[in-house]
Coordinates of C-alpha atoms in Angstrom, one line a residue:
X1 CA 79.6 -47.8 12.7
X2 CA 79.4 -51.5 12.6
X3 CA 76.7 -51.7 15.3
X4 CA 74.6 -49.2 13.0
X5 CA 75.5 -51.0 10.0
X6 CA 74.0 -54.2 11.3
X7 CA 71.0 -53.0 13.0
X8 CA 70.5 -51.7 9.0
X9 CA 71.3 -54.2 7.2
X10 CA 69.9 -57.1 9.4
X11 CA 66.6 -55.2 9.5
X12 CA 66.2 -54.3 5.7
X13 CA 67.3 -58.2 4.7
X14 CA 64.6 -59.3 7.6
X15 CA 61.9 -57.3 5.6
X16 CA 62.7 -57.9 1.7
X17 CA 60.9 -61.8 1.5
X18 CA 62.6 -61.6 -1.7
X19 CA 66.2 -61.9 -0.6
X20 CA 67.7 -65.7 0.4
X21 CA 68.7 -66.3 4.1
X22 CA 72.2 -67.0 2.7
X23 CA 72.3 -63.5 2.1
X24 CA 71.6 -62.2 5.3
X25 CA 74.1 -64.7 6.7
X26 CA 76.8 -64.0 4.4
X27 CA 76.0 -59.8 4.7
X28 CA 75.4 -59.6 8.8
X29 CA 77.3 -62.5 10.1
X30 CA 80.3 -62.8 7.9
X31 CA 81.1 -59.5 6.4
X32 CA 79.8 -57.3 9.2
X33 CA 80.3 -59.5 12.2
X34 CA 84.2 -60.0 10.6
X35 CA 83.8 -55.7 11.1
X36 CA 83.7 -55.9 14.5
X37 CA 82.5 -58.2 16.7
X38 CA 80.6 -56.1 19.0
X39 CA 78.0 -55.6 16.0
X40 CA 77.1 -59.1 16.5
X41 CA 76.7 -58.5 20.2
X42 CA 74.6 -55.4 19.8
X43 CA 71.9 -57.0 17.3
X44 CA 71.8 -60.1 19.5
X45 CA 70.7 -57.4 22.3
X46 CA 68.6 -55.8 20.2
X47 CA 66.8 -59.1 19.0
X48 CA 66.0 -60.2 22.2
X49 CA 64.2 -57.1 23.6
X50 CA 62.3 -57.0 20.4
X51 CA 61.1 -60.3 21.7
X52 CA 60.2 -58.9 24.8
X53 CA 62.9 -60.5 26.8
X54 CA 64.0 -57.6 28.7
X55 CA 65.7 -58.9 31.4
X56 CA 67.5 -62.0 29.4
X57 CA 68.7 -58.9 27.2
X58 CA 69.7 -57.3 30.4
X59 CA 71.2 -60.3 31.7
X60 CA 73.3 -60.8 28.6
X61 CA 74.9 -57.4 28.2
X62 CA 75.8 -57.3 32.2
X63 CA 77.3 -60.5 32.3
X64 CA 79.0 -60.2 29.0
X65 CA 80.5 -56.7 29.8
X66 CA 81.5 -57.5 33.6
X67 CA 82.7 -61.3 33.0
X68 CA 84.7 -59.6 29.6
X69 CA 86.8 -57.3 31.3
X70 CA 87.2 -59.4 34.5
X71 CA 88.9 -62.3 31.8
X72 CA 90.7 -59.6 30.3
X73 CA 92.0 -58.4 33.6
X74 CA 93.0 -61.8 34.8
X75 CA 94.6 -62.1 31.3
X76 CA 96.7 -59.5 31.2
X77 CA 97.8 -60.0 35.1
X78 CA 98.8 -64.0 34.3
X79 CA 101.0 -62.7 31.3
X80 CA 102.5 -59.9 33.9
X81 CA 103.5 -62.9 36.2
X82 CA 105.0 -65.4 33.6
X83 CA 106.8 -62.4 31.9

């Protein structure tokens, strides 16, 4: 939902001239980035394929995914050995 919600919102504030960057800020990056995080990382995606940078887009979500869980792995086997 939060992934939706920003795509939404981020899109609609982009369009309406009428509405202060603050806004936006305040509305995508504080309220619905505080929602979950991975709505943040989803409209960055989005943002850069809609500037035609395909494979930094690509690049991102790979590396962010694969480098994620591998941290999280290590993470969670370094607590296993001090525990």
């Amino acid at each position: 939902t939060g992934a939706f919600l920003i795509g939404v919102i981020a899109e609609w504030l982009l369009l309406r001239e009428d509405v202060p960057a603050s806004w936006r800020l305040f509305l995508v990056i504080g309220v619905l980035g505080g929602y979950t995080t991975f709505s943040s990382f989803a409209l960055e995606i989005v943002a850069l394929m809609r500037d035609d940078k395909l494979l930094r887009a690509m690049t991102y979500l790979l590396v962010t995914n694969v480098a994620g869980i591998a941290l999280c792995f290590f993470g969670v086997a370094l607590a296993r050995r001090v525990a």
